[in-house]
XYZ file of C-alpha atoms in Angstrom:
596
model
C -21.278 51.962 -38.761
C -23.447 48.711 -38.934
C -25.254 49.269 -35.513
C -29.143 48.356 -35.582
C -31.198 50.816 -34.510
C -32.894 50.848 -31.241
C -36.491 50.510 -32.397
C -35.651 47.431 -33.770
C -37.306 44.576 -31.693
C -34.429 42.695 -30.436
C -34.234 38.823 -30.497
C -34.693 36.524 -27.146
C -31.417 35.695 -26.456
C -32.288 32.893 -23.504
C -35.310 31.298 -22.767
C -37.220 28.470 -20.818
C -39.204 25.760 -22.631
C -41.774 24.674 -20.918
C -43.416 20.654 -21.649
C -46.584 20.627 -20.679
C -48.915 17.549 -21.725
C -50.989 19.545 -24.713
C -48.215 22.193 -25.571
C -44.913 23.577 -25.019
C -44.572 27.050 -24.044
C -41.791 29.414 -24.836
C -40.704 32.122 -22.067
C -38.044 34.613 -22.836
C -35.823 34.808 -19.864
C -33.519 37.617 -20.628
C -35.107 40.312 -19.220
C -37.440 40.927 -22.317
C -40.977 41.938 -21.751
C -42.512 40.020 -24.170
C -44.961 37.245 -24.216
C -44.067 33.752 -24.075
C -44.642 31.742 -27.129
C -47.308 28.835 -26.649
C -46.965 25.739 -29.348
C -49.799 23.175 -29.685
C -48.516 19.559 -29.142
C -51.651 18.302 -31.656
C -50.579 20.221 -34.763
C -48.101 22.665 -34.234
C -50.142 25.626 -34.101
C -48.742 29.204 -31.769
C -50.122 31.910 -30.433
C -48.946 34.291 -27.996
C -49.833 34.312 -24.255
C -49.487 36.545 -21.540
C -47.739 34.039 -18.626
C -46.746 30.550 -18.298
C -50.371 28.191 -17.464
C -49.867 27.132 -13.987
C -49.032 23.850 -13.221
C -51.097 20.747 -11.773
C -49.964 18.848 -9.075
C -49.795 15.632 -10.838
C -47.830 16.068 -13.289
C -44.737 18.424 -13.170
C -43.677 19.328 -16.785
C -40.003 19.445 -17.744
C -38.157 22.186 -18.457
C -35.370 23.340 -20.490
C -33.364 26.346 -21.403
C -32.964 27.048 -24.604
C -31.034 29.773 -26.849
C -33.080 30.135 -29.976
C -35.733 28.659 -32.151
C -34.648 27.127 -35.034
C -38.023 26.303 -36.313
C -41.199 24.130 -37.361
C -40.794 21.362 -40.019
C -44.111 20.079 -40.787
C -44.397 16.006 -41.856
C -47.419 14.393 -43.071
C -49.251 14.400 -39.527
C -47.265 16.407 -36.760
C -45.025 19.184 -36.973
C -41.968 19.397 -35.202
C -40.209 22.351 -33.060
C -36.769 22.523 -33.121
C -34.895 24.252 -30.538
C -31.023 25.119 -29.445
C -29.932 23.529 -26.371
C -26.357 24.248 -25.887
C -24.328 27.395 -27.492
C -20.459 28.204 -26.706
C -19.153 31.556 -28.047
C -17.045 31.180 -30.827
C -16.132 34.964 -31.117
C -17.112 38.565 -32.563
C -17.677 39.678 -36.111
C -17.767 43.391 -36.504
C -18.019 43.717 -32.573
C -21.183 41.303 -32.034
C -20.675 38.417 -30.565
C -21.034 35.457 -32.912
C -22.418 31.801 -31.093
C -21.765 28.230 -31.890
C -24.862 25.731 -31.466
C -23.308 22.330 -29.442
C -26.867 20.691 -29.749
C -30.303 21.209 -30.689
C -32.913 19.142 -29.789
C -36.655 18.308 -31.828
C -40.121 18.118 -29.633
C -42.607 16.649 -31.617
C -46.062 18.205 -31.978
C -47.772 14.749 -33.301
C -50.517 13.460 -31.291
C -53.027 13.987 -33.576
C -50.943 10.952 -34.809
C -53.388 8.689 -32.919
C -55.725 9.143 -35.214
C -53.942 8.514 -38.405
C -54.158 5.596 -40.508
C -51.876 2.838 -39.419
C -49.873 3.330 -43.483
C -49.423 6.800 -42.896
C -48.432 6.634 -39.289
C -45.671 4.587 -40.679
C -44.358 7.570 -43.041
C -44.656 9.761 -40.580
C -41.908 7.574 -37.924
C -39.852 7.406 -41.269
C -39.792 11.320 -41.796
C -39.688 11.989 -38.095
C -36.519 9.665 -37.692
C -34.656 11.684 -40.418
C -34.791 14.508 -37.736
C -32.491 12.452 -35.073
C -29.865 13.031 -38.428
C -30.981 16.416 -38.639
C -29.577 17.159 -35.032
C -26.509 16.593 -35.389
C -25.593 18.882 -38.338
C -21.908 20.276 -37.960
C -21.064 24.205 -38.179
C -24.144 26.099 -37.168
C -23.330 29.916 -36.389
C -25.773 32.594 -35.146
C -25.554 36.167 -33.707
C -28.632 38.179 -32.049
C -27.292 41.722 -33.143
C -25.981 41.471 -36.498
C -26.840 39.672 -39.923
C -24.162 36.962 -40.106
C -25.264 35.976 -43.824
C -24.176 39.224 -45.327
C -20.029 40.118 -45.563
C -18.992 43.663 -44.198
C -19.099 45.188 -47.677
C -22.443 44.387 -48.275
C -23.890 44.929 -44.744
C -21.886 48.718 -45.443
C -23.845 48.931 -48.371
C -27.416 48.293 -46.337
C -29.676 51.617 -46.799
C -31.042 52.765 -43.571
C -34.642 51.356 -44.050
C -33.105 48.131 -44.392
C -31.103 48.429 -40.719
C -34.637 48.761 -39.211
C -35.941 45.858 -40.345
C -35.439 42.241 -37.917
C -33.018 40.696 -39.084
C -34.429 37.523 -40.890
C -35.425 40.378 -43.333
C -32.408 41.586 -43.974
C -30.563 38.330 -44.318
C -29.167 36.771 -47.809
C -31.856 33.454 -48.083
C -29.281 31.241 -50.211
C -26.867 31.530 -46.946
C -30.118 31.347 -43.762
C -30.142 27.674 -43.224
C -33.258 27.787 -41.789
C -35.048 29.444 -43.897
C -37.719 27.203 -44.978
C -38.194 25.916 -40.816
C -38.750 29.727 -40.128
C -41.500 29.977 -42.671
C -44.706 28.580 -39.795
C -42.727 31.595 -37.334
C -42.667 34.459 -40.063
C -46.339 32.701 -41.051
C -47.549 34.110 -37.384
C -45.154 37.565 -37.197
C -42.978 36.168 -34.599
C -40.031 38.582 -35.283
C -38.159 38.342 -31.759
C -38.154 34.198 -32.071
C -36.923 34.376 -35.369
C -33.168 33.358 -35.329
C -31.463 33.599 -38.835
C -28.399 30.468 -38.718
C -25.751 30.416 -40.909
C -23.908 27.128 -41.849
C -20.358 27.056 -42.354
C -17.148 27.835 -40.406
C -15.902 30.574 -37.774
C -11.953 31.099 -36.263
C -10.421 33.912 -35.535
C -7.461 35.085 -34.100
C -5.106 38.162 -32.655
C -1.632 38.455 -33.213
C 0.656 41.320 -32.602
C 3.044 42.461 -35.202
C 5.722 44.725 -33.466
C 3.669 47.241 -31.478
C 0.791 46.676 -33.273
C -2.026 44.121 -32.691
C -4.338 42.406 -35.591
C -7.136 40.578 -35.266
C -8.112 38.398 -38.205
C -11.384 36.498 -38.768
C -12.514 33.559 -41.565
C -16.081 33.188 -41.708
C -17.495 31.072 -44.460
C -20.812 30.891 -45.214
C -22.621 27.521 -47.668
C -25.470 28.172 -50.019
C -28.287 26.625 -49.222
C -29.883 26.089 -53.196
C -27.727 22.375 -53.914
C -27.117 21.728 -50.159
C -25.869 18.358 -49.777
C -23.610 15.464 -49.626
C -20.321 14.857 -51.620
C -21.823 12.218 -54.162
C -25.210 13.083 -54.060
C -24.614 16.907 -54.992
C -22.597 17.442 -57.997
C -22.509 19.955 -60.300
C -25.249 22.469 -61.413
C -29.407 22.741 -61.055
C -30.581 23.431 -63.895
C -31.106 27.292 -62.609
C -27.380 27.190 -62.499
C -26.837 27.336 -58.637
C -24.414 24.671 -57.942
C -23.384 22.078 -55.034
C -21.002 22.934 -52.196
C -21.286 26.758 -53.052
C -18.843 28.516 -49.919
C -18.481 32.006 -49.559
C -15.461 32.229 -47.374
C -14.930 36.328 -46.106
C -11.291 37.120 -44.473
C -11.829 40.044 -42.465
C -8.658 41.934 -40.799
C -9.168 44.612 -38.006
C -6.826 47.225 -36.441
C -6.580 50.536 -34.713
C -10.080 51.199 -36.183
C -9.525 50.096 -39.855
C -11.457 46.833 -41.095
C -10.070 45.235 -44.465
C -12.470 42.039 -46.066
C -11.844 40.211 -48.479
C -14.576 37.608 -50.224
C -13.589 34.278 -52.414
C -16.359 31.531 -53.259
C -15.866 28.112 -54.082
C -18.421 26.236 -55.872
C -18.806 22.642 -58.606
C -17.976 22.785 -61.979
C -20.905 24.483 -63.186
C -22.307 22.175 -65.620
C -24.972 19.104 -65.255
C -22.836 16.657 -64.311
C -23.203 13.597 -61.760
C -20.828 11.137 -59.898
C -23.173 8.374 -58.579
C -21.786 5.849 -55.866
C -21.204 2.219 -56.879
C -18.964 0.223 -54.705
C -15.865 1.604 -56.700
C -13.549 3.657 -54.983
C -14.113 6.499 -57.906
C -17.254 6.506 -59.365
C -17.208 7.701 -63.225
C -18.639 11.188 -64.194
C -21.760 11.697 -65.502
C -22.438 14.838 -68.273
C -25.958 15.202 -68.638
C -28.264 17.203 -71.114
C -24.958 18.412 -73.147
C -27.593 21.069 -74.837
C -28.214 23.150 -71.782
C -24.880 23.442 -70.404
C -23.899 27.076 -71.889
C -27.290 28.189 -70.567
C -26.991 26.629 -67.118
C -23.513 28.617 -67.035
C -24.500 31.610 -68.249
C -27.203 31.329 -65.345
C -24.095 30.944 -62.683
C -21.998 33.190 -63.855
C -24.812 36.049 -64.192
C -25.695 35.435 -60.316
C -21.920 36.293 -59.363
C -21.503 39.302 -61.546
C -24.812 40.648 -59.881
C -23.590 39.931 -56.239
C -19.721 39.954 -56.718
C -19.212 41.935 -60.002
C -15.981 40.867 -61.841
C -15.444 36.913 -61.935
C -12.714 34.851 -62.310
C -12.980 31.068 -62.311
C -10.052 29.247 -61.404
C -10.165 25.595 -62.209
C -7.647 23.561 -60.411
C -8.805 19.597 -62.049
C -6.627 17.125 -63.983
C -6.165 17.699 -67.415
C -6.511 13.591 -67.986
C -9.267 11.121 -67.633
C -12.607 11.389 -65.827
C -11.285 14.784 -64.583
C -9.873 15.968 -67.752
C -12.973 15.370 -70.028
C -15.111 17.720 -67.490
C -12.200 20.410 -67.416
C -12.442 20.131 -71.017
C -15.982 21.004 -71.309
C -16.212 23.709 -68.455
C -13.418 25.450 -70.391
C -14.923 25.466 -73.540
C -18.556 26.557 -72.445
C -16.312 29.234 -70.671
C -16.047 30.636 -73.846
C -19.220 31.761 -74.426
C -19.922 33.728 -71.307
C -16.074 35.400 -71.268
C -15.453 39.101 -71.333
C -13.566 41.564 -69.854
C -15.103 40.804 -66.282
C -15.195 37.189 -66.578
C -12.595 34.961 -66.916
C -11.263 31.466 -66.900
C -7.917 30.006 -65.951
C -7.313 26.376 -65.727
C -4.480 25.077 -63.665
C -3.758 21.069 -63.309
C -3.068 21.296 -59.390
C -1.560 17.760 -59.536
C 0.228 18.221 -62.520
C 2.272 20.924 -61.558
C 2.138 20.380 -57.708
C 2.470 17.252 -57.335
C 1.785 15.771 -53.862
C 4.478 17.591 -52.298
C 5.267 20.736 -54.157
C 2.388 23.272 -53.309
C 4.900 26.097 -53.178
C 4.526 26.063 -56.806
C 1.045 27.514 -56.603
C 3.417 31.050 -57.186
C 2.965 30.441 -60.744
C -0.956 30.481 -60.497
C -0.721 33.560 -58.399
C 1.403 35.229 -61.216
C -0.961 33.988 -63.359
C -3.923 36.147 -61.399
C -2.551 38.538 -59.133
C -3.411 41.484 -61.885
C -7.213 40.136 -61.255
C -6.693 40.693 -57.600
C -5.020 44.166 -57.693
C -7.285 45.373 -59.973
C -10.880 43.892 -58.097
C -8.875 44.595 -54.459
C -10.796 44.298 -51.191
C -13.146 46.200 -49.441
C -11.473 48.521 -46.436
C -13.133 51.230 -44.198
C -11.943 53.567 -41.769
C -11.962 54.116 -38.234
C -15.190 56.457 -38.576
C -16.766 53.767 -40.834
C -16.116 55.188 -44.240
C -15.251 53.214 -46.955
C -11.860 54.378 -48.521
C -11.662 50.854 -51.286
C -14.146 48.368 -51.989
C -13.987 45.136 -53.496
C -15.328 44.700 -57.166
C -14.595 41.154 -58.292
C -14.338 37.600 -56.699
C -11.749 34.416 -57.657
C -13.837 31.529 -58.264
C -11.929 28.082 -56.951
C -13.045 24.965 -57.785
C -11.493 21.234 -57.912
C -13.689 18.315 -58.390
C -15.376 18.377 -54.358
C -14.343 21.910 -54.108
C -12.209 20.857 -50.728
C -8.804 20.313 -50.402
C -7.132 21.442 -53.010
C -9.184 24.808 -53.528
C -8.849 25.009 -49.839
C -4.640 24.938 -50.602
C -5.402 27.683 -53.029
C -7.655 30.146 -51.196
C -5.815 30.123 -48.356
C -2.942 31.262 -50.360
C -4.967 33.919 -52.439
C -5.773 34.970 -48.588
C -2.352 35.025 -47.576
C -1.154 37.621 -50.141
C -4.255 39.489 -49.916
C -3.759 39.852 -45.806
C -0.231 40.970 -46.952
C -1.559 43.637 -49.415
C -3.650 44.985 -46.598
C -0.891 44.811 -44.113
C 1.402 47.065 -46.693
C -1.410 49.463 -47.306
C -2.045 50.318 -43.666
C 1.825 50.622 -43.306
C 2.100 47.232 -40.764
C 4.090 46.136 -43.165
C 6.896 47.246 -45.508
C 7.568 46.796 -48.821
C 9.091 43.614 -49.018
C 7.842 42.283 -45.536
C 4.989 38.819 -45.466
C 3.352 37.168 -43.356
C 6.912 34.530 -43.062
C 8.579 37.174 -41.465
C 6.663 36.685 -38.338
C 6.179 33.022 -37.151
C 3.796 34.041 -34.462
C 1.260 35.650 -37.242
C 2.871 32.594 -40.219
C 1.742 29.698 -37.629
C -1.867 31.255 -36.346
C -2.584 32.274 -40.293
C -2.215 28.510 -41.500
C -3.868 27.264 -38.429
C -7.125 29.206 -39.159
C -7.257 28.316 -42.826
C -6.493 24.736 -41.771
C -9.239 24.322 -39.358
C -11.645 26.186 -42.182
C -10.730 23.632 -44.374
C -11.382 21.046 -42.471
C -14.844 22.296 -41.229
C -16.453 22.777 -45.182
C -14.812 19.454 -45.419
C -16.450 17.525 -42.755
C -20.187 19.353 -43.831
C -19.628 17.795 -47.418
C -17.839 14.726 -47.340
C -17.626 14.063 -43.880
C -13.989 13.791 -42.580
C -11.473 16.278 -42.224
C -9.978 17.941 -45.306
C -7.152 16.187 -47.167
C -3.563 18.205 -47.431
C -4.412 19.770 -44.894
C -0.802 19.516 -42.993
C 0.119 21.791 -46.089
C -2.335 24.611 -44.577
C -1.476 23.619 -41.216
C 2.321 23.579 -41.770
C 3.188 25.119 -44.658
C 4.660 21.615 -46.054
C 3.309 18.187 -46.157
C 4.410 15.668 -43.849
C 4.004 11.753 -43.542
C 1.669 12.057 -40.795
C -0.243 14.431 -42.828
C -0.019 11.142 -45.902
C -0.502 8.539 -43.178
C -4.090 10.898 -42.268
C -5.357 11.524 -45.750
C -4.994 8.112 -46.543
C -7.311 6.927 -43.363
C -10.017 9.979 -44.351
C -10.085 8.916 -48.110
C -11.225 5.584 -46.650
C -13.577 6.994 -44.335
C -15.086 8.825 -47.366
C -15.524 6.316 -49.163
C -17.526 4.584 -46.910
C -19.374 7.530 -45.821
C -19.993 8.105 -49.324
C -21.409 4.543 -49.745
C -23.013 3.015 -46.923
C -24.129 6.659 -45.505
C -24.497 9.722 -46.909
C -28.243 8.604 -48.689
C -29.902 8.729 -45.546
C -27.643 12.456 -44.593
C -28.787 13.442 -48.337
C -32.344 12.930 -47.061
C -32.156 14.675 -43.972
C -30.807 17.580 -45.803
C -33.048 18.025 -48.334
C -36.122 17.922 -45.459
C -34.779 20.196 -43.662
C -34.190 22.664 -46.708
C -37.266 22.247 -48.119
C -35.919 20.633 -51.158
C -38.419 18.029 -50.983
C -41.324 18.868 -49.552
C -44.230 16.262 -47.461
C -47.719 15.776 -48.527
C -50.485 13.280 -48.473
C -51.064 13.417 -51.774
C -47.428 13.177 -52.875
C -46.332 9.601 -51.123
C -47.501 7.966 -48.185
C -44.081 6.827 -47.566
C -40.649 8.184 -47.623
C -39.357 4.767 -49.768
C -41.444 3.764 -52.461
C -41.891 0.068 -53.352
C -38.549 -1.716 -53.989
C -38.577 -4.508 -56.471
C -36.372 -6.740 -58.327
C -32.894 -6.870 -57.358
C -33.935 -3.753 -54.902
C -35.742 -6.221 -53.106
C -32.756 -8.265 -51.750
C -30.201 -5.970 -52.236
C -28.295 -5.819 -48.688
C -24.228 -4.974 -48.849
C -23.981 -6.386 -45.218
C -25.499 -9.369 -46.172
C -23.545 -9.869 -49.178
C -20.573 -9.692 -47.988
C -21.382 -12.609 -45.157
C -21.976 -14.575 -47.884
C -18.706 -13.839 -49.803
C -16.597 -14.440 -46.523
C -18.856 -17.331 -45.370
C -18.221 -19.149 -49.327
C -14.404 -18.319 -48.539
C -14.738 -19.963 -45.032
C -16.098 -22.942 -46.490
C -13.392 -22.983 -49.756
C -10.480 -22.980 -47.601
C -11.881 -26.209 -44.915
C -13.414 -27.676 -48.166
C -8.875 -27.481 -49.022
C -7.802 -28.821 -46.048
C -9.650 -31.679 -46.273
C -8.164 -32.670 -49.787
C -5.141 -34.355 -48.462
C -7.844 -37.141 -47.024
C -10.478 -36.596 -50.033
C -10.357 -35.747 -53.201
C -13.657 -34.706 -53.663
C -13.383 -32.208 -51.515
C -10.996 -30.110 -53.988
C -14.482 -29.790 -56.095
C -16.114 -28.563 -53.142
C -13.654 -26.298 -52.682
C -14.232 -24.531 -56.311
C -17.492 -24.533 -55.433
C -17.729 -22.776 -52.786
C -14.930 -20.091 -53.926
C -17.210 -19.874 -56.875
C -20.303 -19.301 -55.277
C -18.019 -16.393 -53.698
C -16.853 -15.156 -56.689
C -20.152 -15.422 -58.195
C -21.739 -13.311 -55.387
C -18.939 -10.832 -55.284
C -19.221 -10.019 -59.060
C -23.015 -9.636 -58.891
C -22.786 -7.155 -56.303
C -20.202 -5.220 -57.975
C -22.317 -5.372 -61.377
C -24.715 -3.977 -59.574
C -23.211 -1.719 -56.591
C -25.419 1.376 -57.063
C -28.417 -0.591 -55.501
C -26.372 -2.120 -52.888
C -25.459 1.847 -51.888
C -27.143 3.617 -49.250
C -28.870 6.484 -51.315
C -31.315 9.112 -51.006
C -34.853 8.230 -50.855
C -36.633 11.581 -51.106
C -35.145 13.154 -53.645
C -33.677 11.870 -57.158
C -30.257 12.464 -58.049
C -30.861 12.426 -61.460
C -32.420 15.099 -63.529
């Protein structure tokens, strides 16, 4: 049903990289006939050539395979090619095989560098170094044959012009995350390099129920538009796209039949920050109170044109910090609700405690008319659709992690079951429980989903996740949350500015120009100046160090009890200023401000 046609040019699915000392030089070595891609090491600049130059004796360039071009980012004086170096497959979606990138790997096209004042030079080894971040980003999916950023409904509903075209014309741009790198490639028609990548999360399984054999596949895909970190993307743009936007498909195959079924996660679409300060949780931010029913109206509008019917379920506390955004998301609710969009807030920790997640049954009576009535999408074994999906649950908690994660997966559970009924795998009263085999793999997938969004947000793995995994939560499951909330918290304090950075270069969320900085940090003054948290705290342990000999020595002096308060004041003193002023002792973004 979704096949590409066979005029279609196809993309290079291996090929060699050649280094040579003024340019690189991209072969395909799959058994294409096409001409090898040749990229100027001075600025960046392709063109196609015929064969590989030969080499001179002297100097024997290096070579590498490679699986795909990501793309060109160009800085203030070079541009630089990124490439995959290492792919595993992680599996097949709709019957094409679906690839994993291990590591990619940036060659720098910057020798006209030599020639560029000494100031600017300097910018440029400041961009370029947010790169060596840049290669390392977790969850990067491709596939050659089929367009990963589109669920099976929607690449069902694709006319037949729109099959013929490559596929980085086809694809959804909020979910290519390299879009803006592929720009120089798309710039100089070079259809067969151009590799759309998806970020997000891949796991399937098989599982045989009886006779029968399922397979089942989660593949979630982020929105590029607020890309980010966990405290440096919060909320809404004021276009109403929002941070840590996941559309998460659940596809189930068998004997010919393919079921999918869509949920999105996504902030609490308002203007609202959460900026790190030292404390362990930072105080929300509402900005710009006035805009906040038309920045929602924005949000929801997008999902009703992609998804139809919405319904936004809001999982946050009902009390403090939490409670006074819950309050105001429910109330500029109001104004957009109608029959095809609504709102249902339920205090996750309220009524389910730490322990008791079971009791997410009442939410699900709460929307389970929603999901009968919006169902899921399901074809048959010739490819014709028989049901389609015509609305979408919207989870959210405050990071849009781990307890939304608890909550799709069970919205996913009972939809798997509904699809298991109406293909008669299942009886009337039979679930997913009944078989252990299927129960285990189903909460393992989820689990490992939920931990993969997790990690490209906030870092670490996601929290309650042994409730996923298992089905209940156990004290090794406590015992690990407790470790990864610390880890996030440093992450979130001492790292994630620098991550934010790399991000939003990469996206083209901010973009590089002469004229626009010279340098990636502007001027620092004031307490900026000195600011150092490493630093600071030597001092505070050093003053400490000094209190307690300053003690000891007491017994023999009494003078040196006043050196003692001293120095624990100097401490306390110290410790107190930092805290007073933790936001500039964070490490935050440089490039791009937080603030609106």
């Amino acid at each position: 049903m979704m096949e590409r046609a066979d005029s279609v040019q196809k993309l290079y699915t291996r090929m060699r990289l050649w280094e040579f000392p003024d340019q690189y030089v991209i072969e395909p070595t799959d058994g294409s006939s096409g001409s090898s891609l040749a990229v100027s090491r001075v600025d960046g600049s392709m063109k196609l050539i015929d064969e590989v130059p030969e080499c001179s004796n002297l100097r024997v360039p290096k070579i590498y395979t490679i699986f795909g071009v990501v793309g060109i980012l160009r800085l203030l004086a070079g541009s630089y090619l990124m490439v995959i170096t290492e792919r595993e497959c992680a599996g097949s979606y709709l019957g094409h095989p679906i690839f994993k990138i291990l590591s990619m790997k940036v060659f720098p096209c910057d020798h006209s560098l030599k020639s560029t004042p000494a100031e600017q030079k300097k910018a440029e080894m400041e961009f370029s170094s947010l790169l060596n971040v840049a290669e390392k980003t977790p969850g990067l999916f491709f596939s050659y044959e089929t367009n990963l950023t589109l669920s099976a409904q929607r690449l069902n509903d694709l006319g037949d012009e729109s099959r013929l075209l490559p596929l980085w014309r086809q694809a959804e741009p909020r979910f290519l995350w390299n879009n803006y790198m592929l720009e120089v490639l798309i710039d100089n028609k070079l259809d067969p390099f151009l590799l759309p990548i998806v970020q997000g999360s891949f796991h399937y399984f098989q599982a045989a129920i009886g006779k029968d054999i399922i397979d089942v596949t989660l593949i979630a895909r982020r929105c590029t538009r607020r890309n980010g970190t966990r405290m440096w993307r919060r909320g809404a743009d004021p276009d109403g796209y929002v941070a840590n936007f996941v559309e998460t498909e659940q596809l189930m195959q068998f004997n010919g039949y393919t079921a999918s079924f869509v949920e999105i996660r996504g902030s609490i679409p308002l203007l609202w920050q959460q900026i790190v300060d030292l404390t362990y949780k930072p105080k929300f931010e509402l900005l710009k109170l006035e805009e906040h029913p038309r920045v929602l109206e924005r949000h929801i509008l997008d999902l009703r044109k992609k998804y139809g019917a919405v319904l936004a379920v809001d999982l946050v506390n009902k009390h403090g910090g939490e409670g006074r955004l819950c309050e105001k998301f429910g109330s500029t609710m109001q104004h957009v609700a109608s029959d095809d969009v609504r709102y249902v807030h339920f205090d996750f920790h309220h009524v389910c405690g730490h322990v008791h997640f079971e009791r997410l049954s009442i939410l699900y009576d709460q929307i389970s008319d929603f999901l009968e009535r919006n169902g899921y999408l399901l074809l048959n074994e010739k490819g014709e659709k028989m049901k389609e999906q015509t609305g979408v649950v919207r989870t959210n908690c405050i990071d849009c992690l781990d307890r939304t994660n608890v909550t799709q997966s069970m919205i996913g559970r009972n939809m798997l079951e509904y699809q298991l009924r109406r293909l008669g795998v299942f009886g009337a009263e039979e679930t997913i429980s009944s078989h252990p085999n299927l129960d285990e793999r189903f909460k393992i997938l989820w689990a490992n989903h939920g931990d993969d969004i997790s990690i490209q947000y906030s870092g670490t793995p996601a929290l309650k996740g042994d409730f996923t995994r298992f089905g209940h939560r156990t004290i090794q499951g406590i015992v690990n949350d407790g470790f990864n909330a610390l880890q996030r918290y440093y992450l979130n304090n001492f790292a994630d500015g620098t991550k934010q950075d790399a991000i939003d270069l990469l996206q083209g969320h901010y973009i590089v120009s002469v004229g626009r900085d010279s340098a990636p940090s502007s001027q620092k003054g004031g307490i900026e100046a000195i600011a150092s948290f490493p630093l600071a705290l030597g001092l505070v342990l050093i003053g400490f160090l000094f209190a307690t000999m300053s003690l000891r020595q007491v017994r023999y002096d009494f003078r040196h009890f006043f050196f003692s308060l001293m120095w624990a004041g100097i401490s306390v003193g110290i410790a107190a200023f930092v805290r007073a002023n933790g936001r500039v002792f964070c490490n935050r973004p440089r490039l791009h401000n937080p603030s609106r």
